[in-house]
CSV table of C-alpha atoms in Angstrom, one decimal:
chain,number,residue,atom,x,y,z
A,128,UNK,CA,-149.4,-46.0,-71.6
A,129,UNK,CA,-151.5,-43.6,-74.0
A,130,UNK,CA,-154.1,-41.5,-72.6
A,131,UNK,CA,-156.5,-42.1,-75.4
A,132,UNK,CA,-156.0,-46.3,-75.8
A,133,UNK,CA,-156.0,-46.3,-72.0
A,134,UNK,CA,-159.5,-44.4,-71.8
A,135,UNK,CA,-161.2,-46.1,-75.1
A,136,UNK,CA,-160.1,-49.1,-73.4
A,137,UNK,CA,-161.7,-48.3,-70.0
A,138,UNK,CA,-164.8,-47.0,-71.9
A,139,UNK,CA,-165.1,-50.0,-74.1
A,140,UNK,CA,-165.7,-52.2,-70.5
A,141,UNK,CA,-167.9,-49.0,-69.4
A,142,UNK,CA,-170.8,-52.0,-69.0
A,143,UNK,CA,-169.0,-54.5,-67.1
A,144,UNK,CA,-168.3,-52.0,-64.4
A,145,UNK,CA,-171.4,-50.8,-64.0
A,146,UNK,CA,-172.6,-54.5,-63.5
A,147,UNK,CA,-169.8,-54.5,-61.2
A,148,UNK,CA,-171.1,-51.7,-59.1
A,149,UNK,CA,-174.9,-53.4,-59.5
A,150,UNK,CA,-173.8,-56.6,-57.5
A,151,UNK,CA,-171.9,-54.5,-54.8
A,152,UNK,CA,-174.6,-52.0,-53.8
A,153,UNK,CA,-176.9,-55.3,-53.8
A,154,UNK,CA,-175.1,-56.5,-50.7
A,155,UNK,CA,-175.7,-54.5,-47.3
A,156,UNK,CA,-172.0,-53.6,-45.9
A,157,UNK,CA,-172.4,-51.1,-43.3
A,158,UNK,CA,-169.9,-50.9,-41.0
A,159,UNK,CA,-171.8,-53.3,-38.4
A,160,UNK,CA,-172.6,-55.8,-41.4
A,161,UNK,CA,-169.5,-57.6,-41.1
A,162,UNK,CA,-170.7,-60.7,-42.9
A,163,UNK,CA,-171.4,-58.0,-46.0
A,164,UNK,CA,-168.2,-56.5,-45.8
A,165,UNK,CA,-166.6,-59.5,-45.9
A,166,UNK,CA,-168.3,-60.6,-48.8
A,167,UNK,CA,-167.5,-57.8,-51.0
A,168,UNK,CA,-163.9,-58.2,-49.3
A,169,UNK,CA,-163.5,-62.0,-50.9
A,170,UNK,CA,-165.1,-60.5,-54.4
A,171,UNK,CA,-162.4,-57.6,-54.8
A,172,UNK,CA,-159.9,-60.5,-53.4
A,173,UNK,CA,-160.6,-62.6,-55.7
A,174,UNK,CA,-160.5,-59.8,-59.2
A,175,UNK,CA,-157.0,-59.3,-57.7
A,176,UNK,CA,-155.7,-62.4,-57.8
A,177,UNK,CA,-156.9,-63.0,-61.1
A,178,UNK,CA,-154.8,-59.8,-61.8
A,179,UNK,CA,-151.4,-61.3,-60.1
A,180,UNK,CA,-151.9,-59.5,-56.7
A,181,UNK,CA,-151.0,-62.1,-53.7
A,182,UNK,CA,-154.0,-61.2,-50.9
A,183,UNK,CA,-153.3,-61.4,-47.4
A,184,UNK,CA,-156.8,-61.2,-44.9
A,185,UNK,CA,-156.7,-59.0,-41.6
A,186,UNK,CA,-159.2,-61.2,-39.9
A,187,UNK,CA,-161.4,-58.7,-37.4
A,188,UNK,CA,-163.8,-60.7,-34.6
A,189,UNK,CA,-166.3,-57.7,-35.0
A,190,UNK,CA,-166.1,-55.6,-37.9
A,191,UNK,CA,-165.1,-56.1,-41.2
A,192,UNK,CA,-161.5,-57.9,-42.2
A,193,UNK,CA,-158.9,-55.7,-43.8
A,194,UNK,CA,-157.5,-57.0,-47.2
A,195,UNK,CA,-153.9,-56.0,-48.0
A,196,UNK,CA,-153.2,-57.2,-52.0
A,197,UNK,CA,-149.7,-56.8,-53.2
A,198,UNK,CA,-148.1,-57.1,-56.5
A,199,UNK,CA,-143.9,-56.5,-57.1
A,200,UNK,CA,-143.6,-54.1,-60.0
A,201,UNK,CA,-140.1,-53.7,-62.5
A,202,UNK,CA,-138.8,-50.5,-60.9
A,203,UNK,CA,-138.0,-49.6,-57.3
A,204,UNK,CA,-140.7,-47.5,-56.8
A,205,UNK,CA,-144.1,-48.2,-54.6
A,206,UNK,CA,-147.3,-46.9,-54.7
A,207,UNK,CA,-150.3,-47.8,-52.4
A,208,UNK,CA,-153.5,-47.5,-53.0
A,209,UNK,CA,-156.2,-47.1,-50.1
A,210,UNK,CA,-159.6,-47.7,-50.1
A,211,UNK,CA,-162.4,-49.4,-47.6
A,212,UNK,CA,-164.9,-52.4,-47.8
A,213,UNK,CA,-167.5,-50.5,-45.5
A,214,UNK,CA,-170.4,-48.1,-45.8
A,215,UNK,CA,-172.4,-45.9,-43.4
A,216,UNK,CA,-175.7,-47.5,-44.4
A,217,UNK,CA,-177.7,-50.0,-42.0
A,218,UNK,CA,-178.5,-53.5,-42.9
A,219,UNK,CA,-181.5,-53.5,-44.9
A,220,UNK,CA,-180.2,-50.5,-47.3
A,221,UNK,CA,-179.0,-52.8,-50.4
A,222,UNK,CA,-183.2,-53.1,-50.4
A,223,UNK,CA,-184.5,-49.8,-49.0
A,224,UNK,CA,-182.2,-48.0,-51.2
A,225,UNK,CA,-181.5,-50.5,-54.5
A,226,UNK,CA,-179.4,-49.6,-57.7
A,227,UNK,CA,-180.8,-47.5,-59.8
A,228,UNK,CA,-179.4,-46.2,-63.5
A,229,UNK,CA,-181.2,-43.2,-64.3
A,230,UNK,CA,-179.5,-41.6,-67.6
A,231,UNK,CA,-175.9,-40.9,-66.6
A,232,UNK,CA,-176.6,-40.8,-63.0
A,233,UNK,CA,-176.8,-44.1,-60.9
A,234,UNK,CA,-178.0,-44.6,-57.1
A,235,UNK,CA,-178.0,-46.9,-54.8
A,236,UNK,CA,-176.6,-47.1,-50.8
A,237,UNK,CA,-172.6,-46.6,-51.2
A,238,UNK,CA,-172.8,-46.8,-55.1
A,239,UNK,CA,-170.1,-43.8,-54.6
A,240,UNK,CA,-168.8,-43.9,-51.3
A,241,UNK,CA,-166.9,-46.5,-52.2
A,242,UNK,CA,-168.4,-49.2,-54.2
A,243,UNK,CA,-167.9,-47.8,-57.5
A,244,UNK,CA,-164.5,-47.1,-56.6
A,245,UNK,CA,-163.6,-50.2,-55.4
A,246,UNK,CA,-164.7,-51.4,-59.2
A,247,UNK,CA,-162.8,-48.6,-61.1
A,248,UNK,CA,-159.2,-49.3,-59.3
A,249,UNK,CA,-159.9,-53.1,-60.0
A,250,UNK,CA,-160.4,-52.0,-64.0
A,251,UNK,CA,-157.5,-49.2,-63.7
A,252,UNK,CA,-155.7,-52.3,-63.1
A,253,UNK,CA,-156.0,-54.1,-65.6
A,254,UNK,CA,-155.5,-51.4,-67.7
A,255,UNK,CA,-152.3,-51.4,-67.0
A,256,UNK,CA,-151.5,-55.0,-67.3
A,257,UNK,CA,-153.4,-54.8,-71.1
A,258,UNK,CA,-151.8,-52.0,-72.2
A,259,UNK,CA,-149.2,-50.7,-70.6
A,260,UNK,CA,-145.2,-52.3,-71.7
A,261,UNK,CA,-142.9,-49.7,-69.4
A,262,UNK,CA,-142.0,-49.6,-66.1
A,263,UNK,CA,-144.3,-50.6,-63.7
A,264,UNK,CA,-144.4,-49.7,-59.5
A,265,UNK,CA,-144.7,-52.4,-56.7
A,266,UNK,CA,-148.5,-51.9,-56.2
A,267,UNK,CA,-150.5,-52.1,-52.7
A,268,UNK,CA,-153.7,-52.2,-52.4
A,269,UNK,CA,-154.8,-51.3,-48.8
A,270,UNK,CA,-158.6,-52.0,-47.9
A,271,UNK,CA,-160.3,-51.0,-44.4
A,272,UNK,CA,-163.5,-52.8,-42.9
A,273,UNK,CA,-164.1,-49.9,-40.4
A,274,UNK,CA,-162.5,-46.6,-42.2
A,275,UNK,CA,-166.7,-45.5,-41.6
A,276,UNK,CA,-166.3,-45.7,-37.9
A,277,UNK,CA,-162.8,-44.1,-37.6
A,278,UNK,CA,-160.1,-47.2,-38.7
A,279,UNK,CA,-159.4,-48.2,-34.8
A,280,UNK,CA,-158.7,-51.9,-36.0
A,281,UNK,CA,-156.6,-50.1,-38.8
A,282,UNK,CA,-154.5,-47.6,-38.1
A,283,UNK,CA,-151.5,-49.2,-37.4
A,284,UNK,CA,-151.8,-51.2,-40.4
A,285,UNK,CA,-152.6,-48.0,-42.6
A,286,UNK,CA,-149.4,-45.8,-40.9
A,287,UNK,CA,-147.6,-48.9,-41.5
A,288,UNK,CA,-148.0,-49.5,-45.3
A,289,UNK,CA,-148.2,-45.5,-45.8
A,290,UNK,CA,-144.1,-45.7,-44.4
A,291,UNK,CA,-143.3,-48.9,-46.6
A,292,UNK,CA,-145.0,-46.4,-49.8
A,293,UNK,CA,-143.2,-43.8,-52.0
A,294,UNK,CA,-146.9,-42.5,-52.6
A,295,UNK,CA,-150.4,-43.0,-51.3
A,296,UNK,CA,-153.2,-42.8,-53.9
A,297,UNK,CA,-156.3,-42.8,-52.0
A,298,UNK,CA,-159.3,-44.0,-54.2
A,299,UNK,CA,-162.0,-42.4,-52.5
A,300,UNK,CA,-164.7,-40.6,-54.4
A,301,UNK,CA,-163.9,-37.4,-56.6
A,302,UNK,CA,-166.0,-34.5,-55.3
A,303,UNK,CA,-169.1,-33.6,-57.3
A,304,UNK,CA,-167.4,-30.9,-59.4
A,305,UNK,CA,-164.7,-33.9,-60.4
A,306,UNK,CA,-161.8,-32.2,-58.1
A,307,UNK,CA,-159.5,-34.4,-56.1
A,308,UNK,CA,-158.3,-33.8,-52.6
A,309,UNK,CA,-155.4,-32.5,-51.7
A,310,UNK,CA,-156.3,-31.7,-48.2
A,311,UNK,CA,-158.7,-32.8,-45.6
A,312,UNK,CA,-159.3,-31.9,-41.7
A,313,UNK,CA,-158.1,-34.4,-39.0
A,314,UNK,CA,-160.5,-35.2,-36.9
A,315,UNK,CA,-161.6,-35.9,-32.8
A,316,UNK,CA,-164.3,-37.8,-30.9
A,317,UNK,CA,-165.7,-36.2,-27.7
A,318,UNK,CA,-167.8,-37.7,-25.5
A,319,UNK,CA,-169.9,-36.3,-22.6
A,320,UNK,CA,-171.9,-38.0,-19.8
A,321,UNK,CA,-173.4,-36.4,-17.0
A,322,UNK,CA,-175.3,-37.6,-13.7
A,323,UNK,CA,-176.9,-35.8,-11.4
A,324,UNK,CA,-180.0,-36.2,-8.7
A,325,UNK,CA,-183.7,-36.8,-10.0
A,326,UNK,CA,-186.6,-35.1,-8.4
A,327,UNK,CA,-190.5,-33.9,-9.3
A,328,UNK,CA,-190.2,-30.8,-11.4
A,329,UNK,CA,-193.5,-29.7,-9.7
A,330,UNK,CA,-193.3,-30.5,-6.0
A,331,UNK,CA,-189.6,-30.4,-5.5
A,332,UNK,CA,-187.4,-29.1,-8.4
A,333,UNK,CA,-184.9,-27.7,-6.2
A,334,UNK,CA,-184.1,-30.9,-4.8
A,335,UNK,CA,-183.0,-32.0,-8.3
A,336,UNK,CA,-179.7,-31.6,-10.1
A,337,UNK,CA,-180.1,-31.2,-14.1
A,338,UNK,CA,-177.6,-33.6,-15.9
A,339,UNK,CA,-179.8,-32.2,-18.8
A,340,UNK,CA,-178.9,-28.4,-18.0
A,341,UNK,CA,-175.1,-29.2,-17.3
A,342,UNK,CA,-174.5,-31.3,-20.9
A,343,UNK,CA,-176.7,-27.6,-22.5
A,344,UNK,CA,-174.0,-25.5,-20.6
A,345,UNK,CA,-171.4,-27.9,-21.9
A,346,UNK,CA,-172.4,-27.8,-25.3
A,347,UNK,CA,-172.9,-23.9,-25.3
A,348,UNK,CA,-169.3,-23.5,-24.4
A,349,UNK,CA,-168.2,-25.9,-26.3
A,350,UNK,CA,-169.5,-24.2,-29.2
A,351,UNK,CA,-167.6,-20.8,-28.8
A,352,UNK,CA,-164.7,-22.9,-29.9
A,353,UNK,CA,-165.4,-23.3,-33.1
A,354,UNK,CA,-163.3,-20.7,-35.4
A,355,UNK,CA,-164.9,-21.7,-39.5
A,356,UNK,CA,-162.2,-19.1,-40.3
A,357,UNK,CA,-159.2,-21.3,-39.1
A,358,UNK,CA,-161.3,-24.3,-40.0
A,359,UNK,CA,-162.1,-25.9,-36.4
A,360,UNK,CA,-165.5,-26.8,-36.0
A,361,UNK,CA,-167.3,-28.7,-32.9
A,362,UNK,CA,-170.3,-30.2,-33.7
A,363,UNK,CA,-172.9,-31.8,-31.1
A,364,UNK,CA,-174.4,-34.5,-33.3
A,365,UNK,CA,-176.3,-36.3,-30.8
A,366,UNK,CA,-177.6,-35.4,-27.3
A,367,UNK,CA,-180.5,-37.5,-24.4
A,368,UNK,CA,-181.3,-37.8,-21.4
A,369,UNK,CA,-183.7,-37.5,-18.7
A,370,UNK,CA,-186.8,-40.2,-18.4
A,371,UNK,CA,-190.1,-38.0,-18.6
A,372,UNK,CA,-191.3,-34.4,-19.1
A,373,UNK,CA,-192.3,-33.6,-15.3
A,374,UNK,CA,-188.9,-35.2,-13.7
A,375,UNK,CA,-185.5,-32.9,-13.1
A,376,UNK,CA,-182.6,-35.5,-15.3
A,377,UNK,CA,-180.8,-37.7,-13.7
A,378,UNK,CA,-178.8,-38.3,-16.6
A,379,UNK,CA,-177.6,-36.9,-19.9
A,380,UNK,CA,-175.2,-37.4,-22.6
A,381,UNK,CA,-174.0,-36.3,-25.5
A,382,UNK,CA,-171.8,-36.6,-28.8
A,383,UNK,CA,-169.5,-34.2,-30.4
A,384,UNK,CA,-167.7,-33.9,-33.9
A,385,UNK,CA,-163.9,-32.1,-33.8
A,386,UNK,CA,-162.6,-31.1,-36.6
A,387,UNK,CA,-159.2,-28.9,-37.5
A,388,UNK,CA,-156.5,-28.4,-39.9
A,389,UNK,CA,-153.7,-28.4,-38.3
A,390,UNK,CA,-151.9,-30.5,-35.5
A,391,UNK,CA,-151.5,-27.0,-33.9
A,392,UNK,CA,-154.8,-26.2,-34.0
A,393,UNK,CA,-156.1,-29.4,-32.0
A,394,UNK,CA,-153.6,-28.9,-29.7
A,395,UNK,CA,-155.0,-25.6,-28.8
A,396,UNK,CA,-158.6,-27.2,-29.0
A,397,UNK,CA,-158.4,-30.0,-26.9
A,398,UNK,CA,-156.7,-28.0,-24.3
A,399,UNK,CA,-159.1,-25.4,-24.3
A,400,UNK,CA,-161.9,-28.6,-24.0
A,401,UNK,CA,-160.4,-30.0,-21.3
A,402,UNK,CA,-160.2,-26.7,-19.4
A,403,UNK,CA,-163.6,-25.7,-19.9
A,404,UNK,CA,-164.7,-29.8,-18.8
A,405,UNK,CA,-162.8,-29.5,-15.7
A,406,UNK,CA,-165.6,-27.9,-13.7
A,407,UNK,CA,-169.2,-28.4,-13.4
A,408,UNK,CA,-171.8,-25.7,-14.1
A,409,UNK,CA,-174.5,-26.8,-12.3
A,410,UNK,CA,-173.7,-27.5,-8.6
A,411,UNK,CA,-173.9,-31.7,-7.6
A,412,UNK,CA,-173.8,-32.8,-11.5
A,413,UNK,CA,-171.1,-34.9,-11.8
A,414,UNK,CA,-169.4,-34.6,-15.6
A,415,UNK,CA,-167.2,-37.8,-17.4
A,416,UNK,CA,-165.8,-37.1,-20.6
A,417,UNK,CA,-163.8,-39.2,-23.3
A,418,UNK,CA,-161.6,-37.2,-25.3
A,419,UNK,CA,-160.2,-39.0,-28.6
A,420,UNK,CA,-157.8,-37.8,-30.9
A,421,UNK,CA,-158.9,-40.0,-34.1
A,422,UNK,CA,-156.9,-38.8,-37.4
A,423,UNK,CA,-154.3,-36.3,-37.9
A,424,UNK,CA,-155.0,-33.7,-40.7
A,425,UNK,CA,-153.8,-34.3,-44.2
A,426,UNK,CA,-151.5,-31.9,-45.2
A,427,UNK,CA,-149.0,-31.6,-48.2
A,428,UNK,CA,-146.0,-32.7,-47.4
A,429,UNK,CA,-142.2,-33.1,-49.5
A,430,UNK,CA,-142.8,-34.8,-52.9
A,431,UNK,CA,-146.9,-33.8,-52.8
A,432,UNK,CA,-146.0,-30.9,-55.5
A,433,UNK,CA,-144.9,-33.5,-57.7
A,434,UNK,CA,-147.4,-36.1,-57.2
A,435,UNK,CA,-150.4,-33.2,-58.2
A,436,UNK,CA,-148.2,-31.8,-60.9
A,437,UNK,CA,-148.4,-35.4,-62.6
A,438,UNK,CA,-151.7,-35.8,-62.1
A,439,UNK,CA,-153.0,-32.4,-63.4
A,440,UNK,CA,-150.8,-33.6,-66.8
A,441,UNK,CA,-152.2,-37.0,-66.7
A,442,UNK,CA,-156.0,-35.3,-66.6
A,443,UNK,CA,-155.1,-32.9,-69.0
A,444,UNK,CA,-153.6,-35.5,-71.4
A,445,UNK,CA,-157.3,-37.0,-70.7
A,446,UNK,CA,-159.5,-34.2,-71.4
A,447,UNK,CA,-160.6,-33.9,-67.8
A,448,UNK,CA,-160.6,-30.9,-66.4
A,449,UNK,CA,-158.4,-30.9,-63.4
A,450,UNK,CA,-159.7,-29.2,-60.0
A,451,UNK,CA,-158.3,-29.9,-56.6
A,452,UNK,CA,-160.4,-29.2,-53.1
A,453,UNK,CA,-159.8,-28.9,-49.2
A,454,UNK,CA,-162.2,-31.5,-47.7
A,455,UNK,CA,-163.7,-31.1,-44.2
A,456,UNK,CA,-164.2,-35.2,-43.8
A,457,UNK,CA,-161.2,-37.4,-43.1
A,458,UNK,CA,-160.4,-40.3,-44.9
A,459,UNK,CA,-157.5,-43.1,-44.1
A,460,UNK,CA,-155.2,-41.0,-46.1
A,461,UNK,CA,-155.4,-38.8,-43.1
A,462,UNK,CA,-152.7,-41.0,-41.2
A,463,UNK,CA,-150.7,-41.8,-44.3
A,464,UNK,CA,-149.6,-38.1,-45.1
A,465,UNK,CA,-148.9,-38.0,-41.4
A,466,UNK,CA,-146.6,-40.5,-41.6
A,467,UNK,CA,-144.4,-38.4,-44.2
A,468,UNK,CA,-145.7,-40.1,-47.1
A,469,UNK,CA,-147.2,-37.7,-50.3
A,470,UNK,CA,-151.0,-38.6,-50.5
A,471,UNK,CA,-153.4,-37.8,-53.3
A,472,UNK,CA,-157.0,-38.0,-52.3
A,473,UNK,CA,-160.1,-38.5,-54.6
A,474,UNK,CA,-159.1,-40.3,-57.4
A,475,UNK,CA,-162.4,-42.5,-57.5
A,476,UNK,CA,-165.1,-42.0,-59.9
A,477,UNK,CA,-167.4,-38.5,-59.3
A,478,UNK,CA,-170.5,-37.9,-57.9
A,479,UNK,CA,-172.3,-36.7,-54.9
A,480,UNK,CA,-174.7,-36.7,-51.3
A,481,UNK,CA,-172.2,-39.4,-50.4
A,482,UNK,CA,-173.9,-41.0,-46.7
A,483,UNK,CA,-177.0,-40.1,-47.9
A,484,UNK,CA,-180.0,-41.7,-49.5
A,485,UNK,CA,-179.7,-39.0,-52.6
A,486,UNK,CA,-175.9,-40.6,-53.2
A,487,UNK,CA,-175.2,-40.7,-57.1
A,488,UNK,CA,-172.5,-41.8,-59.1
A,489,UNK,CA,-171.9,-40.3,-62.6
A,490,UNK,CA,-171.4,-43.5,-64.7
A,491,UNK,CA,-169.3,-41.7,-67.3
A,492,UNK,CA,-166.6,-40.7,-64.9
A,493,UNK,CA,-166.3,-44.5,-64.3
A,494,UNK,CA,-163.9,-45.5,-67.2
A,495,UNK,CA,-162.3,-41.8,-66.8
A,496,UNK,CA,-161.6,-42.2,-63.4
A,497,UNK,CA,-160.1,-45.5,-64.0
A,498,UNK,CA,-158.1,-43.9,-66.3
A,499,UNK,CA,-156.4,-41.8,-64.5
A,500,UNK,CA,-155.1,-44.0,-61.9
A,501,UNK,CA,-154.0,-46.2,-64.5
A,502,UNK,CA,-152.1,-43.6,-66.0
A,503,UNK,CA,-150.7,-42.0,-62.9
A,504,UNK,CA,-149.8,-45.3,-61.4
A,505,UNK,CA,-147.3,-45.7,-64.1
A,506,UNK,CA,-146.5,-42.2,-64.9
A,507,UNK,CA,-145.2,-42.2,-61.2
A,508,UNK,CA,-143.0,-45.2,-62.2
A,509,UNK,CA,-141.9,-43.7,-65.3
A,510,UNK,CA,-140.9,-40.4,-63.8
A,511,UNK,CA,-139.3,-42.2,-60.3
A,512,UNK,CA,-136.6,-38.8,-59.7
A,513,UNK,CA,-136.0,-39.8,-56.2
């Protein structure tokens, strides 16, 4: 396939996919919308099939189904492409926070992360089915209902395809600069929950035992684990308790964010958490904690070099400037490069504030980032060294 027909095609349907993108962001699919997600689940299922993909449905009882969409190719060769149906925005945000086209820059709640990319993959596609006459790779196309909320109804399904795949081609959003991602931090859950003995903060406060004060010595622990050198990090994103001002807590909790690089690295972390957990810091509290390992990191691995040397020639051959970053989110690619298999992250269109109510697409990199997964899809097939 040629770089310029492939993009002059892509750009000449420029319209259609942002029409696309209009109808998805007009339907709320949070991650607790399940009757959202699966809507936008049967619309990509059914521009599949029209494109020759068979579509099997992962039926979920409380979040979104999973779609798995296969097509056989004319080489030995198989590339799967990963993407989810979800968003982190609540119902009501398809209204709240509609699509908007302001000059080259569209909003609207998931317009990026991953609406628009669900549209450019289904365009990349056909693409290749209009103009491209070589060899051709059995395609997957792998989509979560829950990636949002950490894949727990996934992941076997995800490590699963990612062994059965020669590459992984993960179509989340480009970053805002228009580099792909070549690596991103695994990532943990940890959960605290204290209980210890109420009591009048005026009359009687020694009678009381602080849950509040033993989740704060937690947390300020906790924290002197985080090395931004080595790239750990432990974040307290939420913390309550307690039932009035004047009253010693009975109760507390609180939510933390792990992050690190390496499988060494939360090794070392969740041991050093579960040592400093093992004791309580303020006498009579009584401390429960859920520890969850949730993705491992995403790491180059054997045939990576190859897969980012094709794609730097396929952006080149493009005119797009090629840029790669180290990403501190986790996406379902996370468990495929685990799992041995070369995984390219990124490859949807660009733009930025993704989980926000700023997030923007920049429509132009639309039909360019359809583009290039069009291009590498088959370039992968056309260069098949194994």
């Amino acid at each position: 396939m040629e770089a310029k027909k492939a993009l002059e095609f892509l750009k000449n349907h420029a319209d259609d996919m942002v029409h696309d993108v209009a109808e998805l962001v007009a339907i709320d699919s949070g991650s607790y919308c399940k009757e959202g997600i699966d809507r936008i689940g049967d619309m990509v299922a059914e521009k599949l099939s029209g494109l020759g993909f068979s579509v099997e449905t992962v039926v979920q009882e409380r979040f979104g189904n999973h779609r798995i969409a296969r097509r056989e190719g004319t080489v030995p060769l198989s590339v799967l492409l990963i993407g989810h149906l979800d968003t982190v925005f609540p119902a009501g945000s398809a209204a709240s926070i509609p699509f908007t086209v302001d000059g080259d820059r569209a909003t609207g709640a998931g317009v990026l992360d991953m609406k628009s990319c669900l549209v450019a993959t289904i365009y990349a596609l056909k693409a290749i089915d209009v103009l491209h006459q070589g060899a051709i790779p059995k395609i997957t196309v792998l989509l979560i209902g829950d990636e949002e909320i950490g894949s727990e109804t996934a992941r076997d399904l995800i490590i699963r395809e990612g062994k059965e795949a020669d590459y992984a081609l993960v179509i989340e959003g480009a970053r805002a600069n228009g580099a792909v991602v070549v690596e991103r931090k695994g990532t943990g859950f940890l959960d605290l929950m204290a209980k210890g003995r109420a009591a009048h903060a005026g009359n009687e406060p020694e009678v009381g035992r602080s849950a509040v004060d033993e989740i704060a010595a937690k947390i300020l622990k906790l924290r002197q684990l985080q090395d931004l050198e080595t790239g750990t990090t432990v974040t307290a994103g939420q913390m309550g308790g307690g039932t009035a001002r004047n009253v010693v807590a009975e109760e507390a909790w609180a939510k933390i964010d792990l992050r690190f690089r390496t499988m060494e690295a939360q090794k070392q972390l969740f041991e050093s958490i579960e040592t400093i957990l093992a004791k309580s810091d303020v006498e009579g509290v009584q401390l429960e904690y859920n520890l969850i390992f949730n993705r491992p990191p995403l790491n180059r691995v054997s045939g990576s070099e190859r897969l980012e040397q094709l794609t730097e020639e396929v952006m080149t051959e493009l005119g797009i400037p090629y840029r790669t970053a180290v990403a501190g989110g986790a996406s379902d690619g996370n468990f495929t490069a685990a799992a041995g298999t070369p995984t390219l992250d990124g490859l949807g269109p660009v733009g930025g504030m993704m989980c926000s109510p700023e997030e923007y697409l920049d429509i132009h990199s639309l039909p360019e980032r359809a583009a290039v997964q069009a291009l590498l899809i088959t370039r992968l097939a056309e260069n098949d060294n194994r």
